[in-house]
Short mmCIF file of C-alpha atoms and ligand atoms in Angstrom, two decimals:
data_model
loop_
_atom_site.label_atom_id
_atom_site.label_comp_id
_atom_site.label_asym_id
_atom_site.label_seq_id
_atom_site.Cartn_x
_atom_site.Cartn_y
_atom_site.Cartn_z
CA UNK A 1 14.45 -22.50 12.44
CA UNK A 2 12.08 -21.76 14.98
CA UNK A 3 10.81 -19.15 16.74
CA UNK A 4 12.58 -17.68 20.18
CA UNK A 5 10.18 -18.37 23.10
CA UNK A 6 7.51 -15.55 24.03
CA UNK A 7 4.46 -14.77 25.81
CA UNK A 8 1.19 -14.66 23.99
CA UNK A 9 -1.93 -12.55 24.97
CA UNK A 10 -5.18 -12.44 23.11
CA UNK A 11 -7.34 -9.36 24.93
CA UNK A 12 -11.01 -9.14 23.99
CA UNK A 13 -10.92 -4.90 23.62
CA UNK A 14 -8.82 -2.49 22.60
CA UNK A 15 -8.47 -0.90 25.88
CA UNK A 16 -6.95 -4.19 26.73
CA UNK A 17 -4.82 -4.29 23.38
CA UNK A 18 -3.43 -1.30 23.98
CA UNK A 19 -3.01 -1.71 28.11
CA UNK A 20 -1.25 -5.00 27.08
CA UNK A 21 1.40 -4.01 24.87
CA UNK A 22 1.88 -0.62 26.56
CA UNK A 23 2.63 -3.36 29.71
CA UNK A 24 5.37 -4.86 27.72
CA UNK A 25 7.40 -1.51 28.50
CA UNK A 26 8.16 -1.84 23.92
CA UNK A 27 9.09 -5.59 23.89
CA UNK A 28 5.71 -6.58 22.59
CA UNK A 29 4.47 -6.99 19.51
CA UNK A 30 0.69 -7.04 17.72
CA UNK A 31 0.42 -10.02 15.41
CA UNK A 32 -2.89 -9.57 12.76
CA UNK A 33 -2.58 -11.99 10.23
CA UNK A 34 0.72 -13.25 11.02
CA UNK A 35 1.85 -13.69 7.14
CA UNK A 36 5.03 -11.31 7.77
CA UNK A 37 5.51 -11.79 11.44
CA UNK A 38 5.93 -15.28 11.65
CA UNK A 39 8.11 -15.99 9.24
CA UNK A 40 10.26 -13.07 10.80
CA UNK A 41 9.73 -14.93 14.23
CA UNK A 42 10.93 -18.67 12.77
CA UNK A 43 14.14 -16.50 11.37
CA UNK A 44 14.54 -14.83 14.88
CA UNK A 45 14.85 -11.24 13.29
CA UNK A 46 12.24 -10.22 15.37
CA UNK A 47 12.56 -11.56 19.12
CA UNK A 48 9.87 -10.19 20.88
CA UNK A 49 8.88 -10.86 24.71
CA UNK A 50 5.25 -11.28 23.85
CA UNK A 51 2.59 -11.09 21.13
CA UNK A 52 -0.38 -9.24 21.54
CA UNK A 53 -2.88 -10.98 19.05
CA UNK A 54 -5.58 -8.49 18.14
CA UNK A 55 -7.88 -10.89 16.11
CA UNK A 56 -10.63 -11.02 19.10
CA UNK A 57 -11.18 -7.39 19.16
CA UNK A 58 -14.43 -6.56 18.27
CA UNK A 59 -14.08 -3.04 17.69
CA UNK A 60 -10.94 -3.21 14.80
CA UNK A 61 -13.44 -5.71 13.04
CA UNK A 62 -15.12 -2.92 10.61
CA UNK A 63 -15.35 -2.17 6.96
CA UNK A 64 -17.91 0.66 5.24
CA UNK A 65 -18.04 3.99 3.49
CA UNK A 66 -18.64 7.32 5.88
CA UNK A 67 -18.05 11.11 4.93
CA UNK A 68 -16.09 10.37 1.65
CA UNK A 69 -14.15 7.30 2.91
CA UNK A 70 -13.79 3.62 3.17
CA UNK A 71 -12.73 3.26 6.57
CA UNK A 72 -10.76 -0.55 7.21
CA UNK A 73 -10.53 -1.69 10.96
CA UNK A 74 -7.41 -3.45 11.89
CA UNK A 75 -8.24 -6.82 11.52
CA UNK A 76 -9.67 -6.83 8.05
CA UNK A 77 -8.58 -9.15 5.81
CA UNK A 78 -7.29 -8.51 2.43
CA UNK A 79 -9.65 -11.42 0.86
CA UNK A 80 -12.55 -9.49 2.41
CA UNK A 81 -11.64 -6.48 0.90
CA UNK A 82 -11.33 -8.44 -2.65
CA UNK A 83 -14.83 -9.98 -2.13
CA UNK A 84 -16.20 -6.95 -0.50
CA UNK A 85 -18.71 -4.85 -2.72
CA UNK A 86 -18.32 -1.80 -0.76
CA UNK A 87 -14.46 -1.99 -1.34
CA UNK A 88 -15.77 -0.77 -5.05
CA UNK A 89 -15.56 2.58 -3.89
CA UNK A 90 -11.82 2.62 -3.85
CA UNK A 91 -11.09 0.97 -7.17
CA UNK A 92 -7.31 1.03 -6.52
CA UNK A 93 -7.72 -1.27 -3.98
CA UNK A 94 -9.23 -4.32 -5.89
CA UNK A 95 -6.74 -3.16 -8.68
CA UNK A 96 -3.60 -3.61 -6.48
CA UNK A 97 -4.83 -6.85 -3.91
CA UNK A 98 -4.88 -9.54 -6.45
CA UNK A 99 -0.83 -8.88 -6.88
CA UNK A 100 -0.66 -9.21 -2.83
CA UNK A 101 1.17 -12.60 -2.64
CA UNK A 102 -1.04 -15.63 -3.07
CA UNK A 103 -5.04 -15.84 -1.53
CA UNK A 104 -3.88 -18.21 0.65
CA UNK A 105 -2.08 -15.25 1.89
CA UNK A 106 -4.62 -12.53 2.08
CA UNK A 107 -7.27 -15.06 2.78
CA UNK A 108 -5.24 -14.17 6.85
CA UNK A 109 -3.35 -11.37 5.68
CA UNK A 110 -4.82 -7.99 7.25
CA UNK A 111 -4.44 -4.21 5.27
CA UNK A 112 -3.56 -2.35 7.89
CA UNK A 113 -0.73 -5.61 9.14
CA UNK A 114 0.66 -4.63 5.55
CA UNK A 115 0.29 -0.90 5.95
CA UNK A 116 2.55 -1.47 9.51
CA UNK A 117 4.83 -3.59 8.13
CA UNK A 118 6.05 -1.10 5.48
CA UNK A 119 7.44 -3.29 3.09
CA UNK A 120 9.36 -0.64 0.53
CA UNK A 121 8.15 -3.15 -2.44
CA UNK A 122 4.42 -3.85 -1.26
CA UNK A 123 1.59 -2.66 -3.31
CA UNK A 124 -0.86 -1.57 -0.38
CA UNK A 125 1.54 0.87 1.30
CA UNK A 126 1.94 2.30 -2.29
CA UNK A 127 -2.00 2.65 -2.68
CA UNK A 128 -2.17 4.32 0.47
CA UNK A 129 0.44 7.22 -0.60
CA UNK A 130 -0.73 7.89 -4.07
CA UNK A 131 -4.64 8.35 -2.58
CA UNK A 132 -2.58 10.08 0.64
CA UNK A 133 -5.09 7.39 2.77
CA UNK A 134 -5.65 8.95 6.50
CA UNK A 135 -4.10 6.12 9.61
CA UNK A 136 -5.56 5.91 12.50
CA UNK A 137 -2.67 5.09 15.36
CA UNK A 138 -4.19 4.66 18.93
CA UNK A 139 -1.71 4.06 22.03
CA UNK A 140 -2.08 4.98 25.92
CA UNK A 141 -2.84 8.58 24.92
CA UNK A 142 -4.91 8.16 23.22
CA UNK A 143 -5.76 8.40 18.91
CA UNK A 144 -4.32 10.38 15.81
CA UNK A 145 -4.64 10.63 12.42
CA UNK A 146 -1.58 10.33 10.37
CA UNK A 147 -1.34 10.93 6.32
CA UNK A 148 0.03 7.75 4.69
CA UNK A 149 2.26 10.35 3.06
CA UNK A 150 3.90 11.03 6.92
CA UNK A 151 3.49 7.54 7.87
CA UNK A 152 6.29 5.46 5.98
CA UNK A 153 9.98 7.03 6.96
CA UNK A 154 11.77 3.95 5.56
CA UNK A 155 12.30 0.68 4.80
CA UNK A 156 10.11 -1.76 7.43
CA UNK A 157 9.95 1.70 9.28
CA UNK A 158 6.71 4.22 10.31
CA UNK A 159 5.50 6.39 12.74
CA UNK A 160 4.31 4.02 14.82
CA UNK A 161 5.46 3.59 18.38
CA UNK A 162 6.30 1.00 20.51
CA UNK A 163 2.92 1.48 21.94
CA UNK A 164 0.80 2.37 19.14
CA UNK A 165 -1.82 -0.17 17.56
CA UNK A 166 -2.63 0.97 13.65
CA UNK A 167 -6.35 1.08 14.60
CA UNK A 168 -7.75 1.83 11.09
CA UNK A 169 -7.30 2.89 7.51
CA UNK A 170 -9.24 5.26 5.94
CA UNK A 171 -9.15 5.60 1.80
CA UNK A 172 -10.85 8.61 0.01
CA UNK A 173 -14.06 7.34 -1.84
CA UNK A 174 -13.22 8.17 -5.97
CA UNK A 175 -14.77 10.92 -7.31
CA UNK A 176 -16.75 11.44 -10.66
CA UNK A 177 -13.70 12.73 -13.19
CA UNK A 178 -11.06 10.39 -11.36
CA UNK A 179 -9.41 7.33 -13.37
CA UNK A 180 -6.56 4.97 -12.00
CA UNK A 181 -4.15 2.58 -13.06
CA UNK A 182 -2.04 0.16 -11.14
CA UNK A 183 1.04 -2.06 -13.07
CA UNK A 184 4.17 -4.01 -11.25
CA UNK A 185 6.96 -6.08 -12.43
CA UNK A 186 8.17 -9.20 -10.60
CA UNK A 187 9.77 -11.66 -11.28
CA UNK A 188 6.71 -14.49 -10.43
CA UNK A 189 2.91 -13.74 -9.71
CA UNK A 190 2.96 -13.11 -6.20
CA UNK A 191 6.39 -12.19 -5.56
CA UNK A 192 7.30 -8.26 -4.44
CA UNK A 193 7.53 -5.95 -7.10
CA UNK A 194 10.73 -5.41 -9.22
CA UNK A 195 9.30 -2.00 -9.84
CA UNK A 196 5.75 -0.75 -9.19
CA UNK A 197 3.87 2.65 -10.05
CA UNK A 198 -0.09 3.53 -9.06
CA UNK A 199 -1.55 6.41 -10.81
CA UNK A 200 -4.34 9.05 -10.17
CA UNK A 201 -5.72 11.45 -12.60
CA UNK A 202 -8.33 14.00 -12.28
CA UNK A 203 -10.34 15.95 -14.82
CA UNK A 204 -11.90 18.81 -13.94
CA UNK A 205 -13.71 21.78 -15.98
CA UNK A 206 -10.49 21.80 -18.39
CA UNK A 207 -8.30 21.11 -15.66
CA UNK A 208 -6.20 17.77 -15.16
CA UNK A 209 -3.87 16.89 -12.20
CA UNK A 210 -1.75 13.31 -11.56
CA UNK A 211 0.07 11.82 -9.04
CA UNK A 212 2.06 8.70 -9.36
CA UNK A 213 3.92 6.50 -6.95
CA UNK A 214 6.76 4.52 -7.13
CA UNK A 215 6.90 1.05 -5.12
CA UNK A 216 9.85 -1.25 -5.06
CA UNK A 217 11.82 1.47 -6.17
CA UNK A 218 13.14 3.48 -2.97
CA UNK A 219 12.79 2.49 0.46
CA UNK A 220 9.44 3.28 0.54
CA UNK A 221 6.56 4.29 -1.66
CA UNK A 222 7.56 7.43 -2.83
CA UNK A 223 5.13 9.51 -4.45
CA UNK A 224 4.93 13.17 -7.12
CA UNK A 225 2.66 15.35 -8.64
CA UNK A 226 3.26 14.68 -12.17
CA UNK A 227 0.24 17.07 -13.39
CA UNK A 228 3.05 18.98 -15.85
CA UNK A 229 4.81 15.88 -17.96
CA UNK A 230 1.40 14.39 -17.99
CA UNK A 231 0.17 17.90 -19.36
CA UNK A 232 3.30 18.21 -21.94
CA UNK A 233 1.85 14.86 -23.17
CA UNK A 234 -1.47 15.67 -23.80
CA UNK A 235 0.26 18.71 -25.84
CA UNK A 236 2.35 16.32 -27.84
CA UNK A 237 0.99 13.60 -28.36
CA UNK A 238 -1.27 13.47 -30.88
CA UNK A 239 -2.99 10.61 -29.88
CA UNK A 240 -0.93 8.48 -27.60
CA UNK A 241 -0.46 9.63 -24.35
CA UNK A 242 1.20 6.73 -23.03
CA UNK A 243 4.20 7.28 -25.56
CA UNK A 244 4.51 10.73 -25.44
CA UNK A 245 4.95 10.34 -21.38
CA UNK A 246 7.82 8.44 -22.17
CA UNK A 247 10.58 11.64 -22.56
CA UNK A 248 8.76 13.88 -19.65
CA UNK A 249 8.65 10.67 -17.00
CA UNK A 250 12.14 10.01 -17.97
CA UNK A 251 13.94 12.94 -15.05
CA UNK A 252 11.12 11.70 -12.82
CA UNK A 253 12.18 8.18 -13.11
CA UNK A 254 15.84 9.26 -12.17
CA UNK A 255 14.23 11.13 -9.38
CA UNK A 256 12.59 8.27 -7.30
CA UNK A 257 13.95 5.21 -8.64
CA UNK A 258 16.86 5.59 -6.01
CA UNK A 259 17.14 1.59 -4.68
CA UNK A 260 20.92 0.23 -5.12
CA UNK A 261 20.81 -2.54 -7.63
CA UNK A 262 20.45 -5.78 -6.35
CA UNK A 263 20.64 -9.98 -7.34
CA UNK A 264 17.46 -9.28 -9.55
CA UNK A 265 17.62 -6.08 -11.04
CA UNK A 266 20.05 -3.40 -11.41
CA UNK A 267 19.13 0.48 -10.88
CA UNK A 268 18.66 1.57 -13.77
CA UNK A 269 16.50 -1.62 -15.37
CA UNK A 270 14.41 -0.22 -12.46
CA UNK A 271 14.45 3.36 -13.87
CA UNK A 272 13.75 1.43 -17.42
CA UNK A 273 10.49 -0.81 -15.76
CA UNK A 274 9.69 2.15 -13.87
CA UNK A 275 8.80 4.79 -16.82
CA UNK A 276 7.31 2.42 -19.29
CA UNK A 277 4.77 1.40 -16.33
CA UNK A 278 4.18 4.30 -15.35
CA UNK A 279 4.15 6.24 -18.93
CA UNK A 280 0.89 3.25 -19.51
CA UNK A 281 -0.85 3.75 -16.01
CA UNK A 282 -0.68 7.37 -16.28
CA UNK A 283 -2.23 6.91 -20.16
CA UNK A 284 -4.75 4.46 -18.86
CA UNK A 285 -5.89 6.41 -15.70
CA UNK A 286 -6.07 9.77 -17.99
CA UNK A 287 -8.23 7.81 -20.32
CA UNK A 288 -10.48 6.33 -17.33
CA UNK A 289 -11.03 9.77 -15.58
CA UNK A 290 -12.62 10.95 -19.02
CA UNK A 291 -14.54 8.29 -19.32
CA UNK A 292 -15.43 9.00 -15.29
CA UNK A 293 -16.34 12.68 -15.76
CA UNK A 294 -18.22 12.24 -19.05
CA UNK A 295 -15.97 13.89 -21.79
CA UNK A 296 -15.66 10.78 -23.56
CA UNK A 297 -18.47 7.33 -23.58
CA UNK A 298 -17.69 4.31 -21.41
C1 FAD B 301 5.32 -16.00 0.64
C2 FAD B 301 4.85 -14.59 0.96
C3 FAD B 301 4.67 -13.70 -0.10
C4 FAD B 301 4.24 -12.40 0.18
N1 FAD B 301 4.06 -11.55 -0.86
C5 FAD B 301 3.66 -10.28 -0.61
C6 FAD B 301 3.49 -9.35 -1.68
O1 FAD B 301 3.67 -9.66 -2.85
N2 FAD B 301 3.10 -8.10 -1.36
C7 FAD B 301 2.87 -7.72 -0.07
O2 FAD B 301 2.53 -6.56 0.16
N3 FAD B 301 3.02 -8.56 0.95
C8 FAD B 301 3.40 -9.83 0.71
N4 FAD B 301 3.57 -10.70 1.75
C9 FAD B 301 3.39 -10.19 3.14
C10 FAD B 301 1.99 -10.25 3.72
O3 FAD B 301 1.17 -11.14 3.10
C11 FAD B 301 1.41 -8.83 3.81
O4 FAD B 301 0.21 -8.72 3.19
C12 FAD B 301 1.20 -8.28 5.22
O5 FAD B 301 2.41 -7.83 5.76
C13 FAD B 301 0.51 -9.18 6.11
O6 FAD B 301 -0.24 -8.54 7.12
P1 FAD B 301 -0.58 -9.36 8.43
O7 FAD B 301 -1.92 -8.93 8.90
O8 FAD B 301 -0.38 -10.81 8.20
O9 FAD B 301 0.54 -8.77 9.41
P2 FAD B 301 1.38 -9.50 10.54
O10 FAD B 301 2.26 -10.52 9.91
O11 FAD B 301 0.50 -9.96 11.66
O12 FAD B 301 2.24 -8.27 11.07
C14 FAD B 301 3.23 -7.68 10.25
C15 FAD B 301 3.92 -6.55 11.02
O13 FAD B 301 3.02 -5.48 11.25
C16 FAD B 301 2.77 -5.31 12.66
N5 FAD B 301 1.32 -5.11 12.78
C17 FAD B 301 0.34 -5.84 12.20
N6 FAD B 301 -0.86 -5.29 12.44
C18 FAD B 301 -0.62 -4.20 13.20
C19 FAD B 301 -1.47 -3.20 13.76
N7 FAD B 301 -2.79 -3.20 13.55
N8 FAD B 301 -0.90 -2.22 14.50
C20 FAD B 301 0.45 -2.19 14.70
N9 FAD B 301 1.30 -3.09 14.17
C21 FAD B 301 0.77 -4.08 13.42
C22 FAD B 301 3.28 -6.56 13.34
O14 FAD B 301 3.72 -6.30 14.66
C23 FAD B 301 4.42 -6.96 12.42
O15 FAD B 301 5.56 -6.20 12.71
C24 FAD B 301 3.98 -12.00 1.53
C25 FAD B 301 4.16 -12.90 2.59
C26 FAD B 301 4.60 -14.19 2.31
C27 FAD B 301 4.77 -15.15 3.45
#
């Protein structure tokens, strides 16, 4: 099929960007990388007026570290990212992008055009909740910052407004004592995840805290302390932490693995993918923050 007729507009600033769509009066639409939006477009399940193609604006063109964060301008690439030595400061990132469709894709493919497009089973929406990444979102009044926690409100859903251009993305830089692990299940390399979990551990002066979230799993990435099962493990387990998670992740796999079944995989084989993943991430990321903050040699 192809795509219903509409305008196109390519502004050269973001004052123009955002005077553009705001001109559109919400039948507009920005196009990044175009590897969601067009096929949506040839399926005419999105019919907008006119497409507001931010690619020539020099100012959402920007990658680099500042006060504790990588900060990703709007038009980044996901291959750049990959290739990217600063992008080593957020190791989640070049743990999760490889399992972002094909490189063909993210060779076009933007992070924030991912982050917007709030896919429930995507793996950079997910990355973004578990490190609780900071968004900028700039319309005709200007810019805010929104927590990637407050962002996603459902499936293909966010706080963004008809107006609003997702201007940036900024990721906390890890921190000495962190570790992190990243797993999914689908059913091909570069399909969406079946079931998907990122984990973050820290160790601190005796201390340890964890968060985990679930992709693929709810209708969008849903994300938990899980500092006490991953604590009852470490009491248990004499050993192997990934095992012992198993019983204690068990009640928090029933909690966020909430997607009906579907042609692929019923509920609970979701539940099932969901705590053995995340039982190993958690184990791996527990061992890795050890290693990070020196209690054990890398
Ligand atoms: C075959 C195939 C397989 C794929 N597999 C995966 C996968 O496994 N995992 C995955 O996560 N994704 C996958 N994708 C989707 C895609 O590659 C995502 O990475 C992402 O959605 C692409 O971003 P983009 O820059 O191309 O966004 P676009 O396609 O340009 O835009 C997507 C949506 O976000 C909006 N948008 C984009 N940028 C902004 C912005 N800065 N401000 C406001 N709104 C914006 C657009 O209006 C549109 O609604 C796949 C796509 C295809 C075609």
């Amino acid at each position: 099929m192809k795509a219903a007729p509409f305008a196109y507009v390519r502004p050269s600033s973001l004052p123009d960007a955002i005077a553009e769509l705001a001109s559109t009066g919400g039948g507009g639409k920005v196009i990044a990388g175009g590897q969601s939006l067009v096929p949506v477009l040839a399926m005419r399940l999105a019919r907008p007026e006119t497409l507001v193609d931010i690619t020539s604006v020099p100012e959402l063109d920007h990658l680099g570290v500042a006060g504790g964060y990588l900060e990703i301008g709007a038009t980044v690439r996901q291959r750049r990212i990959e290739r990217d030595p600063v992008s080593a400061a957020v190791p989640l990132l070049g743990m999760a992008l490889p399992w972002v469709g094909h490189r063909e894709l993210r060779s076009r493919g933007t992070v924030c055009g991912s982050l917007a497009h709030a896919d429930p089973a995507a793996e950079l929406p997910a990355v973004a909740c578990c490190l609780n990444a900071e968004l900028t979102v700039t319309g005709p009044g200007g810019a805010r910052r929104v927590p990637a926690r407050e962002f996603f409100s459902g499936a293909m859903t966010t706080a963004l407004g008809a107006d609003d251009i997702l201007t940036a993305v900024r990721f906390p830089v890890a921190a000495a004592g962190e570790g992190f692990g990243f797993a999914e299940i689908a059913r091909r390399h570069g399909d969406f995840a079946l079931a998907g979990v990122v984990a973050r551990v820290r160790v601190r002066g005796g201390e340890t805290d964890a968060e985990l979230t679930g992709f693929g799993v709810s209708d969008r990435p849903v994300t938990r302390s899980v500092s006490g099962e991953l604590a009852a493990a470490l009491n248990e387990s004499g050993g192997d932490v990934s095992r012992a998670l198993s019983g204690p992740l068990t009640a928090v796999a029933e909690e966020l693995v909430d997607t009906e079944g579907d042609a692929h995989a019923s509920r609970d084989y979701r539940r099932r993918l969901f705590r053995t993943l995340a039982g190993r991430e958690l184990g791996k990321a527990y061992e890795r923050a050890r290693k990070s903050a020196g209690e054990v040699d890398s």
